[in-house]
């Protein structure tokens, strides 16, 4: 992002921390993002104030980090939102922190940190509990996990406004998808609220969240990740209802991605407000003559893989050719530009290269490649079949990140707290679901075994898992019920294949061009198998093999 400040920012790395140790100064860590309006406001109001900037430059080592480019730093130092403003000892342990701090608040914080530093020095830093090195409480993968999270859908639901929680509202698309199979009315009410409160009717796409419980105060920032995830959630809402109220936002979001974020080699990471948030209050004519939003055109592996998955789901449900085309092109670019020998690199941008072997990136690339096999057929990417490519990416993550029965978020190495292992529940759930897809599509139980071990690694605390991580419940439920697998002899996009992609179960798996007679679909779950030759017979077969909930 453009530096509007007077602060002499350093880049995160060994040089900055060596400087802090050599000069015996604490570190000021500023976590920011291109799309973050509050970050730009803090730059203009706080960091641009001459005396504050002088105090920070003289008494601290200021480091600035883009949270999209450095997710492992984000997860270790996030103070609950962005900007995050964190004061560290030279070893990287936090002394204190907050989110947005105005000028007067910053003056007070600077004085307090100096006082603490003079009294305690490096002993003022502390290790966050999540990074203390303790393993999560393991347990049995039981039906209680799904039941508990299904109960949380009801307990935490906002009956007045839709969605979960009673303060600022995030859309929680993975929670919506968990609910579509278990509490469909609440899921659809939430999609209605998201559409009415967060959807941009002029240019398409969704804003990141609302500042109030009623969804009336959208925070007008658009990120690729949230839009891709919501695109898939709305497409799946259409899957279950056939209603245009869910199809249309999904289609318009796909068009927003192509028209506003496509770079020629993938989708850019985000769009923020332009001149304040007034841009998004204008109609199409007014926006045409107004300064455009700040856009980050960095192609991130994980966000683009999410987009591939979502666009392919939409294409399968609606025959949307542009969605299918851009999904295939994006997967090709991910494979060619960001994956080598199964190892995913977070981004390449000019001369900058992101970290490799991030759990979230690997999980999403595996999911995208598995989806490609289901929707596009038995094709190839970067010279490998979709499933061989997915297996290589999964194997790299298992080899390097699967430690003590769960996945680390990335290599436990680097400056400050980056050397402390972190086992994110949401990332582990996402990888477990990706591995379950891969296991079913390849008939290789090795991946299922790793997924089961991963979910079990957190199962000792099942009753403390909240609705925000409902994807954990999805993985647990899939482990306890045989998947619905639809294998077809037909090539992709036959009538039978298109019908299979549209069954009312977004967790069902579809394999066109399988070892099945042409014109026949074999629908199986566990030891039960039924054949069908028409779309109507296929729907009946799916109903007959669907396991009891």
Coordinates of C-alpha atoms in Angstrom, one line a residue:
X1 CA 0.0 0.0 0.0
X2 CA 1.1 3.6 -0.6
X3 CA 2.9 5.1 2.4
X4 CA 1.0 8.2 3.6
X5 CA 3.1 8.4 6.8
X6 CA 6.2 10.0 8.2
X7 CA 7.3 6.7 9.9
X8 CA 10.5 5.1 8.7
X9 CA 9.2 1.6 8.2
X10 CA 11.4 -1.4 8.0
X11 CA 10.5 -4.7 6.3
X12 CA 9.9 -7.8 8.4
X13 CA 13.1 -9.8 8.6
X14 CA 16.3 -10.5 10.5
X15 CA 17.8 -7.0 9.8
X16 CA 15.0 -5.2 11.6
X17 CA 15.1 -7.5 14.7
X18 CA 18.9 -7.3 14.7
X19 CA 18.6 -3.5 14.8
X20 CA 16.2 -3.7 17.7
X21 CA 18.6 -5.9 19.7
X22 CA 21.6 -3.8 18.8
X23 CA 19.9 -0.5 19.8
X24 CA 18.0 -2.0 22.7
X25 CA 14.7 -0.6 21.4
X26 CA 11.3 -2.2 21.3
X27 CA 9.6 -2.9 17.9
X28 CA 6.4 -1.3 16.6
X29 CA 4.7 -3.8 14.3
X30 CA 2.0 -2.4 12.1
X31 CA -0.2 -5.0 10.4
X32 CA -2.1 -3.5 7.5
X33 CA -3.7 -4.3 4.1
X34 CA -4.4 -2.6 0.8
X35 CA -8.2 -3.1 1.2
X36 CA -8.3 -1.8 4.8
X37 CA -9.9 1.6 5.1
X38 CA -9.1 1.9 8.8
X39 CA -5.5 1.3 8.0
X40 CA -5.4 4.2 5.6
X41 CA -7.2 6.4 8.2
X42 CA -4.6 5.5 10.8
X43 CA -1.8 6.3 8.4
X44 CA -3.3 9.7 7.7
X45 CA -4.3 10.7 11.2
X46 CA -1.7 9.0 13.5
X47 CA 1.4 8.0 11.6
X48 CA 1.5 11.2 9.6
X49 CA 1.5 13.3 12.7
X50 CA 5.0 14.8 12.9
X51 CA 5.7 14.4 16.6
X52 CA 4.2 10.9 16.8
X53 CA 6.3 9.8 13.8
X54 CA 9.4 11.4 15.3
X55 CA 8.9 9.6 18.6
X56 CA 8.4 6.3 16.8
X57 CA 11.4 6.8 14.6
X58 CA 13.7 7.7 17.5
X59 CA 12.5 5.3 20.2
X60 CA 11.4 2.2 18.3
X61 CA 12.1 0.0 15.3
X62 CA 9.0 0.4 13.2
X63 CA 8.1 -2.6 11.0
X64 CA 5.2 -2.7 8.5
X65 CA 3.6 -5.9 7.3
X66 CA 1.0 -6.5 4.6
X67 CA -1.2 -9.2 6.1
X68 CA -2.3 -10.7 2.8
X69 CA 1.4 -11.3 1.8
X70 CA 2.4 -12.6 5.2
X71 CA -0.4 -14.7 6.7
X72 CA 1.8 -16.4 9.2
X73 CA 2.7 -13.1 10.7
X74 CA -1.0 -12.0 10.6
X75 CA -2.1 -15.1 12.6
X76 CA 0.5 -14.6 15.3
X77 CA 0.2 -10.9 15.9
X78 CA -3.4 -10.1 14.9
X79 CA -5.0 -8.0 17.7
X80 CA -8.6 -8.8 16.6
X81 CA -8.8 -6.7 13.4
X82 CA -6.9 -4.4 11.1
X83 CA -4.9 -2.3 11.5
X84 CA -3.2 -4.2 14.3
X85 CA -0.7 -2.1 16.2
X86 CA 1.6 -4.3 18.3
X87 CA 4.6 -3.4 20.4
X88 CA 7.2 -6.1 20.7
X89 CA 10.4 -6.9 22.5
X90 CA 13.4 -7.4 20.2
X91 CA 12.8 -11.1 20.4
X92 CA 9.4 -10.6 18.8
X93 CA 7.3 -11.3 21.9
X94 CA 4.4 -8.9 22.3
X95 CA 4.4 -6.3 25.0
X96 CA 1.0 -4.8 24.3
X97 CA -1.2 -4.2 21.3
X98 CA -4.5 -2.9 19.9
X99 CA -6.2 -2.3 16.6
X100 CA -6.8 1.2 15.4
X101 CA -5.2 3.9 17.6
X102 CA -5.8 7.6 17.1
X103 CA -3.2 10.3 17.7
X104 CA -4.0 10.9 21.3
X105 CA -4.2 7.2 22.1
X106 CA -0.9 6.6 20.4
X107 CA 0.8 9.3 22.5
X108 CA -0.4 7.6 25.6
X109 CA 0.6 4.1 24.4
X110 CA 4.1 5.3 23.5
X111 CA 4.5 6.7 27.0
X112 CA 3.3 3.5 28.6
X113 CA 5.4 1.2 26.5
X114 CA 8.5 3.3 27.2
X115 CA 7.8 3.1 30.9
X116 CA 7.4 -0.7 30.8
X117 CA 10.5 -1.0 28.7
X118 CA 12.6 1.0 31.1
X119 CA 11.4 -1.1 34.0
X120 CA 11.5 -4.6 32.4
X121 CA 13.4 -4.5 29.2
X122 CA 13.0 -7.6 27.1
X123 CA 11.3 -9.3 30.0
X124 CA 8.2 -7.2 29.1
X125 CA 7.4 -9.5 26.2
X126 CA 5.2 -12.5 26.6
X127 CA 4.3 -15.7 24.6
X128 CA 0.7 -15.8 23.4
X129 CA -1.1 -18.9 24.7
X130 CA -1.8 -20.3 21.2
X131 CA 2.0 -20.4 20.6
X132 CA 3.0 -22.0 23.9
X133 CA 3.7 -25.3 22.1
X134 CA 0.9 -27.3 23.7
X135 CA -0.8 -29.9 21.5
X136 CA -4.6 -29.6 21.1
X137 CA -6.7 -32.0 23.2
X138 CA -7.2 -35.1 21.2
X139 CA -10.3 -37.3 21.3
X140 CA -12.7 -39.6 19.4
X141 CA -14.3 -38.4 16.2
X142 CA -17.9 -39.0 17.3
X143 CA -21.4 -37.9 16.2
X144 CA -21.4 -35.4 19.1
X145 CA -19.2 -33.1 17.1
X146 CA -21.7 -32.5 14.3
X147 CA -24.6 -32.5 16.7
X148 CA -22.9 -29.8 18.9
X149 CA -22.1 -27.6 15.9
X150 CA -25.6 -28.0 14.5
X151 CA -26.9 -27.0 17.9
X152 CA -24.7 -23.9 17.8
X153 CA -26.4 -22.9 14.6
X154 CA -29.6 -22.4 16.6
X155 CA -28.1 -21.1 19.9
X156 CA -26.1 -18.4 18.2
X157 CA -28.5 -17.4 15.5
X158 CA -29.7 -13.8 15.3
X159 CA -33.5 -14.4 14.8
X160 CA -34.1 -10.7 14.2
X161 CA -31.5 -10.1 11.5
X162 CA -30.1 -13.4 10.3
X163 CA -26.5 -14.6 10.7
X164 CA -24.7 -15.6 13.8
X165 CA -23.7 -13.3 16.7
X166 CA -25.1 -10.1 18.0
X167 CA -22.5 -7.5 17.1
X168 CA -20.6 -6.9 13.9
X169 CA -21.6 -9.5 11.4
X170 CA -19.2 -11.5 9.2
X171 CA -20.9 -13.6 6.5
X172 CA -19.3 -17.0 7.5
X173 CA -19.8 -18.8 4.2
X174 CA -18.4 -22.1 5.4
X175 CA -20.9 -22.0 8.3
X176 CA -23.7 -21.3 5.9
X177 CA -22.7 -24.3 3.8
X178 CA -22.6 -26.5 7.0
X179 CA -26.1 -25.2 7.8
X180 CA -27.5 -25.8 4.3
X181 CA -27.6 -29.6 5.1
X182 CA -28.5 -29.3 8.7
X183 CA -30.5 -26.1 9.3
X184 CA -31.5 -25.0 5.9
X185 CA -34.0 -22.2 6.8
X186 CA -31.4 -20.5 9.0
X187 CA -28.8 -20.9 6.2
X188 CA -31.2 -19.3 3.7
X189 CA -32.2 -16.5 6.0
X190 CA -28.5 -15.7 6.4
X191 CA -27.9 -15.7 2.7
X192 CA -30.8 -13.3 2.4
X193 CA -29.3 -11.0 5.0
X194 CA -25.9 -11.2 3.3
X195 CA -27.3 -10.4 -0.1
X196 CA -29.4 -7.5 1.2
X197 CA -26.6 -6.0 3.4
X198 CA -23.3 -6.8 1.8
X199 CA -23.9 -7.2 -2.0
X200 CA -22.9 -4.4 -4.3
X201 CA -25.8 -4.0 -6.7
X202 CA -23.9 -1.8 -9.1
X203 CA -20.6 -3.7 -9.7
X204 CA -21.4 -7.0 -8.1
X205 CA -19.3 -8.7 -5.4
X206 CA -19.7 -8.6 -1.6
X207 CA -18.3 -6.3 1.0
X208 CA -16.3 -8.0 3.7
X209 CA -18.6 -7.6 6.7
X210 CA -21.1 -5.3 8.4
X211 CA -20.3 -3.1 11.4
X212 CA -23.7 -3.8 13.0
X213 CA -25.9 -6.8 13.8
X214 CA -28.6 -5.7 11.3
X215 CA -26.2 -5.7 8.3
X216 CA -27.0 -2.1 7.6
X217 CA -23.5 -0.7 7.9
X218 CA -21.3 -2.6 5.4
X219 CA -17.5 -2.2 5.7
X220 CA -16.9 -1.4 2.0
X221 CA -13.9 -3.6 1.3
X222 CA -14.0 -6.5 -1.2
X223 CA -11.5 -9.3 -1.0
X224 CA -11.0 -12.2 -3.4
X225 CA -11.2 -14.8 -0.5
X226 CA -14.5 -13.6 0.9
X227 CA -16.1 -13.2 -2.6
X228 CA -15.0 -16.6 -3.8
X229 CA -16.3 -18.3 -0.6
X230 CA -19.6 -16.4 -0.8
X231 CA -19.9 -17.1 -4.5
X232 CA -19.8 -20.8 -3.7
X233 CA -22.2 -20.5 -0.7
X234 CA -24.8 -18.7 -2.9
X235 CA -24.4 -21.2 -5.7
X236 CA -25.0 -23.9 -3.2
X237 CA -28.0 -22.0 -1.9
X238 CA -29.3 -22.1 -5.5
X239 CA -28.5 -25.9 -5.6
X240 CA -30.9 -26.6 -2.8
X241 CA -33.7 -24.2 -3.7
X242 CA -33.5 -23.5 -7.5
X243 CA -34.3 -19.8 -6.6
X244 CA -32.9 -17.0 -8.7
X245 CA -32.4 -15.0 -5.4
X246 CA -29.3 -17.1 -4.8
X247 CA -28.3 -17.8 -8.3
X248 CA -28.1 -14.1 -9.4
X249 CA -25.7 -12.9 -6.7
X250 CA -23.4 -15.9 -7.5
X251 CA -23.4 -15.1 -11.2
X252 CA -22.9 -11.4 -10.7
X253 CA -20.0 -12.1 -8.3
X254 CA -18.3 -14.3 -10.8
X255 CA -18.7 -11.5 -13.3
X256 CA -17.2 -9.0 -10.8
X257 CA -14.2 -11.2 -10.3
X258 CA -13.6 -11.4 -14.1
X259 CA -14.3 -7.7 -14.8
X260 CA -12.6 -6.1 -11.7
X261 CA -9.9 -8.5 -10.4
X262 CA -8.7 -10.4 -13.4
X263 CA -5.0 -9.7 -14.1
X264 CA -4.4 -11.9 -17.1
X265 CA -2.7 -14.5 -15.0
X266 CA -5.2 -14.9 -12.1
X267 CA -7.3 -12.8 -9.8
X268 CA -6.0 -9.9 -7.8
X269 CA -6.4 -10.0 -4.0
X270 CA -8.7 -7.2 -3.1
X271 CA -10.4 -3.9 -3.8
X272 CA -10.7 -1.3 -1.0
X273 CA -12.7 1.9 -0.9
X274 CA -11.6 4.8 -3.1
X275 CA -12.0 8.3 -1.7
X276 CA -13.5 7.2 1.6
X277 CA -16.5 5.0 1.2
X278 CA -18.6 7.5 -0.8
X279 CA -17.6 5.7 -4.1
X280 CA -19.9 2.8 -3.2
X281 CA -22.8 5.1 -2.5
X282 CA -22.8 6.2 -6.2
X283 CA -24.6 4.7 -9.1
X284 CA -23.0 3.3 -12.2
X285 CA -22.8 6.8 -13.9
X286 CA -21.3 8.4 -10.8
X287 CA -18.7 5.7 -10.3
X288 CA -17.6 6.0 -13.9
X289 CA -16.3 9.5 -13.2
X290 CA -15.1 9.0 -9.6
X291 CA -11.6 7.8 -8.5
X292 CA -11.6 4.0 -8.6
X293 CA -11.0 1.8 -5.6
X294 CA -7.5 0.8 -4.4
X295 CA -6.8 -2.6 -5.9
X296 CA -4.2 -5.2 -5.0
X297 CA -3.5 -7.2 -8.1
X298 CA -1.2 -9.7 -6.4
X299 CA -2.2 -13.2 -7.4
X300 CA -2.3 -15.2 -4.2
X301 CA -2.4 -19.0 -4.5
X302 CA -5.0 -19.7 -1.8
X303 CA -7.5 -17.0 -2.9
X304 CA -7.2 -18.0 -6.5
X305 CA -7.7 -21.7 -5.7
X306 CA -10.8 -20.7 -3.8
X307 CA -12.0 -18.8 -6.9
X308 CA -11.4 -21.9 -9.1
X309 CA -13.4 -24.1 -6.8
X310 CA -16.3 -21.6 -6.6
X311 CA -16.4 -20.8 -10.3
X312 CA -16.5 -24.5 -11.1
X313 CA -19.3 -25.1 -8.7
X314 CA -21.3 -22.3 -10.3
X315 CA -20.5 -23.6 -13.8
X316 CA -21.7 -27.0 -12.9
X317 CA -25.0 -25.7 -11.5
X318 CA -25.7 -23.1 -14.2
X319 CA -23.7 -24.0 -17.4
X320 CA -22.0 -20.6 -16.9
X321 CA -19.3 -20.8 -19.6
X322 CA -17.2 -17.8 -18.6
X323 CA -17.0 -19.2 -15.0
X324 CA -15.8 -22.5 -16.4
X325 CA -13.3 -20.8 -18.7
X326 CA -11.7 -18.6 -16.1
X327 CA -11.6 -21.4 -13.5
X328 CA -9.6 -23.6 -15.9
X329 CA -7.3 -20.7 -16.9
X330 CA -6.7 -19.8 -13.3
X331 CA -5.9 -23.4 -12.2
X332 CA -3.4 -23.6 -15.1
X333 CA -1.6 -20.4 -13.9
X334 CA -1.5 -21.6 -10.3
X335 CA 0.1 -24.9 -11.4
X336 CA 2.5 -23.2 -13.8
X337 CA 3.5 -20.2 -11.7
X338 CA 3.0 -21.1 -8.1
X339 CA 3.5 -24.8 -7.7
X340 CA 6.7 -26.8 -8.1
X341 CA 7.1 -30.5 -7.1
X342 CA 3.8 -30.2 -5.1
X343 CA 5.0 -27.2 -3.1
X344 CA 2.8 -24.1 -3.3
X345 CA 4.3 -20.6 -3.1
X346 CA 1.9 -18.0 -1.7
X347 CA 2.6 -15.4 -4.5
X348 CA 5.0 -14.0 -7.0
X349 CA 4.8 -10.2 -7.6
X350 CA 7.5 -8.5 -9.5
X351 CA 10.7 -9.4 -7.6
X352 CA 8.8 -10.3 -4.4
X353 CA 8.2 -14.0 -3.7
X354 CA 6.0 -15.2 -0.9
X355 CA 6.5 -18.0 1.5
X356 CA 6.0 -21.6 0.5
X357 CA 4.3 -24.5 2.1
X358 CA 1.4 -22.6 3.8
X359 CA -1.3 -24.9 5.0
X360 CA -4.2 -22.8 3.7
X361 CA -2.7 -22.6 0.2
X362 CA -2.1 -26.3 0.0
X363 CA -5.6 -27.2 1.2
X364 CA -7.3 -24.9 -1.3
X365 CA -5.2 -26.0 -4.2
X366 CA -6.0 -29.7 -3.4
X367 CA -9.7 -28.8 -3.2
X368 CA -9.6 -26.8 -6.5
X369 CA -7.9 -29.7 -8.4
X370 CA -10.3 -32.2 -7.0
X371 CA -13.2 -30.0 -8.2
X372 CA -11.7 -29.7 -11.6
X373 CA -11.7 -33.5 -11.9
X374 CA -15.4 -33.5 -11.1
X375 CA -16.5 -30.7 -13.3
X376 CA -14.0 -30.6 -16.2
X377 CA -13.4 -34.3 -16.5
X378 CA -10.3 -36.3 -16.8
X379 CA -8.1 -33.5 -17.9
X380 CA -4.6 -32.3 -17.1
X381 CA -2.8 -29.3 -15.5
X382 CA 0.9 -28.6 -15.9
X383 CA 1.3 -32.0 -17.6
X384 CA -0.3 -34.0 -14.8
X385 CA -3.8 -35.3 -14.3
X386 CA -5.9 -33.2 -12.0
X387 CA -5.8 -35.9 -9.3
X388 CA -2.0 -36.5 -9.6
X389 CA -1.5 -32.8 -9.3
X390 CA -3.8 -32.7 -6.2
X391 CA -2.0 -35.7 -4.7
X392 CA 1.4 -34.1 -5.1
X393 CA 0.3 -30.9 -3.4
X394 CA -1.3 -32.9 -0.6
X395 CA 1.7 -35.1 -0.2
X396 CA 4.0 -32.1 0.2
X397 CA 1.8 -30.7 3.0
X398 CA 1.7 -34.1 4.7
X399 CA 5.4 -34.6 4.5
X400 CA 6.4 -31.1 5.7
X401 CA 3.5 -29.9 7.9
X402 CA 1.8 -32.9 9.4
X403 CA 3.5 -33.1 12.8
X404 CA 2.2 -34.8 16.0
X405 CA -1.2 -35.7 14.4
X406 CA -2.2 -32.3 13.0
X407 CA -1.0 -29.7 10.5
X408 CA 1.1 -26.7 11.2
X409 CA 0.2 -23.5 9.4
X410 CA 3.6 -23.4 7.7
X411 CA 7.2 -24.3 8.4
X412 CA 8.0 -23.4 12.0
X413 CA 10.9 -21.2 11.1
X414 CA 11.7 -17.5 10.8
X415 CA 12.1 -14.4 12.9
X416 CA 10.4 -13.8 16.2
X417 CA 7.2 -15.9 16.7
X418 CA 7.3 -17.4 13.3
X419 CA 9.5 -20.1 14.8
X420 CA 6.7 -21.1 17.2
X421 CA 4.4 -23.8 15.8
X422 CA 0.8 -22.9 15.2
X423 CA -2.0 -25.4 14.5
X424 CA -5.0 -23.5 13.3
X425 CA -8.3 -25.3 13.7
X426 CA -9.9 -23.8 10.7
X427 CA -6.9 -24.6 8.5
X428 CA -6.8 -28.2 9.7
X429 CA -10.5 -28.6 9.0
X430 CA -10.0 -27.2 5.5
X431 CA -7.2 -29.6 4.8
X432 CA -9.1 -32.5 6.3
X433 CA -12.0 -31.8 3.9
X434 CA -9.6 -31.5 1.0
X435 CA -8.0 -34.9 1.9
X436 CA -11.5 -36.5 2.1
X437 CA -12.3 -35.3 -1.4
X438 CA -8.9 -36.7 -2.6
X439 CA -9.4 -40.0 -0.8
X440 CA -12.8 -40.6 -2.3
X441 CA -11.7 -39.6 -5.9
X442 CA -8.5 -41.7 -5.8
X443 CA -9.8 -44.5 -3.7
X444 CA -6.6 -44.0 -1.6
X445 CA -7.5 -44.4 2.1
X446 CA -4.1 -42.9 3.1
X447 CA -5.6 -39.5 2.7
X448 CA -8.7 -40.4 4.7
X449 CA -6.6 -41.7 7.5
X450 CA -4.6 -38.5 7.7
X451 CA -7.9 -36.5 7.7
X452 CA -9.3 -38.7 10.5
X453 CA -6.2 -38.3 12.6
X454 CA -6.3 -34.5 12.0
X455 CA -9.9 -34.1 13.1
X456 CA -9.3 -36.4 16.1
X457 CA -6.4 -34.3 17.2
X458 CA -8.8 -31.5 18.2
X459 CA -11.8 -33.7 19.2
X460 CA -11.0 -33.6 22.9
X461 CA -12.4 -30.0 22.9
X462 CA -15.4 -30.6 20.6
X463 CA -17.8 -28.9 23.1
X464 CA -15.7 -25.6 23.0
X465 CA -15.7 -25.3 19.2
X466 CA -17.9 -22.4 18.0
X467 CA -20.1 -21.9 15.0
X468 CA -17.4 -19.8 13.2
X469 CA -15.4 -23.1 12.6
X470 CA -18.4 -25.2 11.5
X471 CA -16.2 -26.6 8.7
X472 CA -14.7 -28.8 11.5
X473 CA -18.2 -30.3 11.9
X474 CA -18.4 -30.9 8.2
X475 CA -15.2 -32.9 8.2
X476 CA -16.2 -34.9 11.3
X477 CA -19.6 -35.8 9.8
X478 CA -18.0 -36.8 6.5
X479 CA -15.7 -39.2 8.4
X480 CA -18.6 -40.9 10.0
X481 CA -20.8 -41.3 6.9
X482 CA -19.8 -42.9 3.6
X483 CA -19.6 -40.3 0.8
X484 CA -22.0 -40.3 -2.1
X485 CA -19.9 -41.0 -5.2
X486 CA -21.4 -40.7 -8.6
X487 CA -19.3 -42.3 -11.3
X488 CA -20.2 -41.9 -15.0
X489 CA -19.0 -43.4 -18.2
X490 CA -19.9 -40.2 -20.1
X491 CA -17.6 -37.4 -20.9
X492 CA -17.9 -34.1 -19.0
X493 CA -21.0 -32.0 -19.8
X494 CA -23.2 -34.8 -21.0
X495 CA -26.8 -34.5 -19.7
X496 CA -26.1 -37.2 -17.1
X497 CA -23.0 -35.5 -15.9
X498 CA -24.7 -32.1 -15.6
X499 CA -27.5 -33.8 -13.6
X500 CA -24.9 -35.3 -11.3
X501 CA -23.3 -32.0 -10.6
X502 CA -26.7 -30.6 -9.6
X503 CA -27.8 -33.2 -7.0
X504 CA -29.1 -31.6 -3.8
X505 CA -26.0 -32.5 -1.7
X506 CA -23.0 -30.2 -2.1
X507 CA -20.8 -32.8 -0.4
X508 CA -21.5 -35.5 -3.1
X509 CA -18.6 -36.3 -5.4
X510 CA -18.9 -36.7 -9.1
X511 CA -16.5 -38.6 -11.5
X512 CA -17.1 -38.3 -15.2
X513 CA -15.1 -40.4 -17.7
X514 CA -14.9 -43.2 -15.0
X515 CA -14.6 -46.9 -15.6
X516 CA -18.3 -47.2 -16.2
X517 CA -20.3 -48.1 -19.3
X518 CA -21.2 -45.0 -21.4
X519 CA -24.6 -43.7 -20.7
X520 CA -24.6 -45.2 -17.2
X521 CA -24.1 -43.5 -13.8
X522 CA -23.1 -45.7 -10.8
X523 CA -24.3 -44.0 -7.6
X524 CA -22.7 -45.5 -4.5
X525 CA -22.3 -44.9 -0.8
X526 CA -20.4 -47.5 1.2
X527 CA -21.5 -51.0 0.0
X528 CA -24.7 -49.7 -1.6
X529 CA -24.6 -49.1 -5.3
X530 CA -27.4 -48.2 -7.8
X531 CA -27.1 -47.6 -11.5
X532 CA -29.0 -45.0 -13.5
X533 CA -29.3 -44.0 -17.2
X534 CA -31.4 -40.8 -17.1
X535 CA -31.3 -37.7 -15.0
X536 CA -34.5 -38.7 -13.2
X537 CA -33.2 -42.1 -12.4
X538 CA -30.0 -40.5 -11.1
X539 CA -31.9 -38.3 -8.7
X540 CA -33.8 -41.4 -7.4
X541 CA -30.6 -43.3 -7.1
X542 CA -29.0 -40.6 -5.0
X543 CA -32.0 -40.6 -2.7
X544 CA -31.9 -44.3 -2.3
X545 CA -28.2 -44.4 -1.2
X546 CA -28.2 -41.3 0.9
X547 CA -27.1 -42.3 4.4
X548 CA -29.4 -41.5 7.3
X549 CA -28.3 -38.3 9.1

